[in-house]
Amino acid sequence: MPFGIISASEIFHRAMENMLEGVRCYVDDDAIWGSTLQEHNRRLHRVRVNGLKLSRAKCLFGVREITFLGGKLSADGIMPDERKIAAIATMPRQTDKRVETDHRPLVSIIKKNLNEMLSRIQRLVMKFAEANGKAEKGVHIIKQLLKKATD
């Protein structure tokens, strides 16, 4: 595919999903799993049949859970990655808009319903001079919700 095509990543993603049905693909990260060993091996075989190569150093085989795109995936579902929770729980006091922007993706991974709180904080950050105390309280509330979500 030629360089410079704006839709190249979407075309690549669609091609990967068509070739590897049942495999989660995100940019160049792929999660290949199966309910049974046979299902897993069939999906893994499709990678080879389609001429794709995997980096052995980046592969995990025979595991019951993986960390993928900020979450822990297992037969029990998707749970937040403890490292992401720790990063949010220990994030510094907000001093500028950059701090909120840096941590927003982490919080989004943890809890979808926190988006409302984050947008409140973002609005407050825009008025930083007058909202310093309110933003700090919002960050404290987020930390408490994260602790409850992982208990």
PDB file of C-alpha atoms in Angstrom, residues 76-127:
ATOM      1  CA  ASP A  76     -13.791 -14.031  33.427  1.00  0.00           C
ATOM      2  CA  GLY A  77     -13.917 -10.912  31.242  1.00  0.00           C
ATOM      3  CA  ILE A  78     -11.962  -7.682  31.047  1.00  0.00           C
ATOM      4  CA  MET A  79     -10.481  -6.174  34.192  1.00  0.00           C
ATOM      5  CA  PRO A  80      -8.342  -3.061  34.607  1.00  0.00           C
ATOM      6  CA  ASP A  81      -4.569  -3.512  34.638  1.00  0.00           C
ATOM      7  CA  GLU A  82      -3.247  -2.918  38.182  1.00  0.00           C
ATOM      8  CA  ARG A  83      -0.381  -0.811  36.785  1.00  0.00           C
ATOM      9  CA  LYS A  84      -2.888   1.566  35.181  1.00  0.00           C
ATOM     10  CA  ILE A  85      -4.857   1.807  38.420  1.00  0.00           C
ATOM     11  CA  ALA A  86      -1.664   2.534  40.370  1.00  0.00           C
ATOM     12  CA  ALA A  87      -0.709   5.240  37.866  1.00  0.00           C
ATOM     13  CA  ILE A  88      -4.067   6.943  38.348  1.00  0.00           C
ATOM     14  CA  ALA A  89      -4.177   6.478  42.116  1.00  0.00           C
ATOM     15  CA  THR A  90      -0.738   8.078  42.480  1.00  0.00           C
ATOM     16  CA  MET A  91      -1.114  10.778  39.861  1.00  0.00           C
ATOM     17  CA  PRO A  92       0.168  14.128  41.053  1.00  0.00           C
ATOM     18  CA  ARG A  93      -1.981  17.047  42.046  1.00  0.00           C
ATOM     19  CA  GLN A  94      -3.249  18.689  38.892  1.00  0.00           C
ATOM     20  CA  THR A  95      -1.271  21.812  38.053  1.00  0.00           C
ATOM     21  CA  ASP A  96      -2.040  22.339  34.387  1.00  0.00           C
ATOM     22  CA  LYS A  97      -4.110  21.034  31.475  1.00  0.00           C
ATOM     23  CA  ARG A  98      -1.317  18.656  30.365  1.00  0.00           C
ATOM     24  CA  VAL A  99      -1.634  16.522  33.513  1.00  0.00           C
ATOM     25  CA  GLU A 100      -5.334  15.875  32.844  1.00  0.00           C
ATOM     26  CA  THR A 101      -4.650  15.172  29.171  1.00  0.00           C
ATOM     27  CA  ASP A 102      -1.871  12.683  30.041  1.00  0.00           C
ATOM     28  CA  HIS A 103      -4.081  10.665  32.405  1.00  0.00           C
ATOM     29  CA  ARG A 104      -7.375  10.749  30.525  1.00  0.00           C
ATOM     30  CA  PRO A 105      -6.609   7.626  28.401  1.00  0.00           C
ATOM     31  CA  LEU A 106      -5.698   5.671  31.535  1.00  0.00           C
ATOM     32  CA  VAL A 107      -8.949   6.507  33.251  1.00  0.00           C
ATOM     33  CA  SER A 108     -10.974   5.803  30.094  1.00  0.00           C
ATOM     34  CA  ILE A 109      -9.608   2.262  30.043  1.00  0.00           C
ATOM     35  CA  ILE A 110     -10.650   1.627  33.644  1.00  0.00           C
ATOM     36  CA  LYS A 111     -14.264   2.684  33.713  1.00  0.00           C
ATOM     37  CA  LYS A 112     -16.471   3.833  30.861  1.00  0.00           C
ATOM     38  CA  ASN A 113     -18.796   5.806  33.113  1.00  0.00           C
ATOM     39  CA  LEU A 114     -15.928   7.948  34.316  1.00  0.00           C
ATOM     40  CA  ASN A 115     -16.053   9.875  31.036  1.00  0.00           C
ATOM     41  CA  GLU A 116     -18.666  12.192  32.513  1.00  0.00           C
ATOM     42  CA  MET A 117     -16.432  12.965  35.480  1.00  0.00           C
ATOM     43  CA  LEU A 118     -13.438  13.479  33.227  1.00  0.00           C
ATOM     44  CA  SER A 119     -15.322  15.910  31.040  1.00  0.00           C
ATOM     45  CA  ARG A 120     -16.301  17.826  34.181  1.00  0.00           C
ATOM     46  CA  ILE A 121     -12.660  17.985  35.204  1.00  0.00           C
ATOM     47  CA  GLN A 122     -11.667  19.043  31.710  1.00  0.00           C
ATOM     48  CA  ARG A 123     -14.182  21.893  31.770  1.00  0.00           C
ATOM     49  CA  LEU A 124     -12.829  22.920  35.149  1.00  0.00           C
ATOM     50  CA  VAL A 125      -9.260  22.828  33.893  1.00  0.00           C
ATOM     51  CA  MET A 126     -10.200  25.272  31.146  1.00  0.00           C
ATOM     52  CA  LYS A 127     -11.093  27.674  33.952  1.00  0.00           C
TER      53      LYS A 127
END
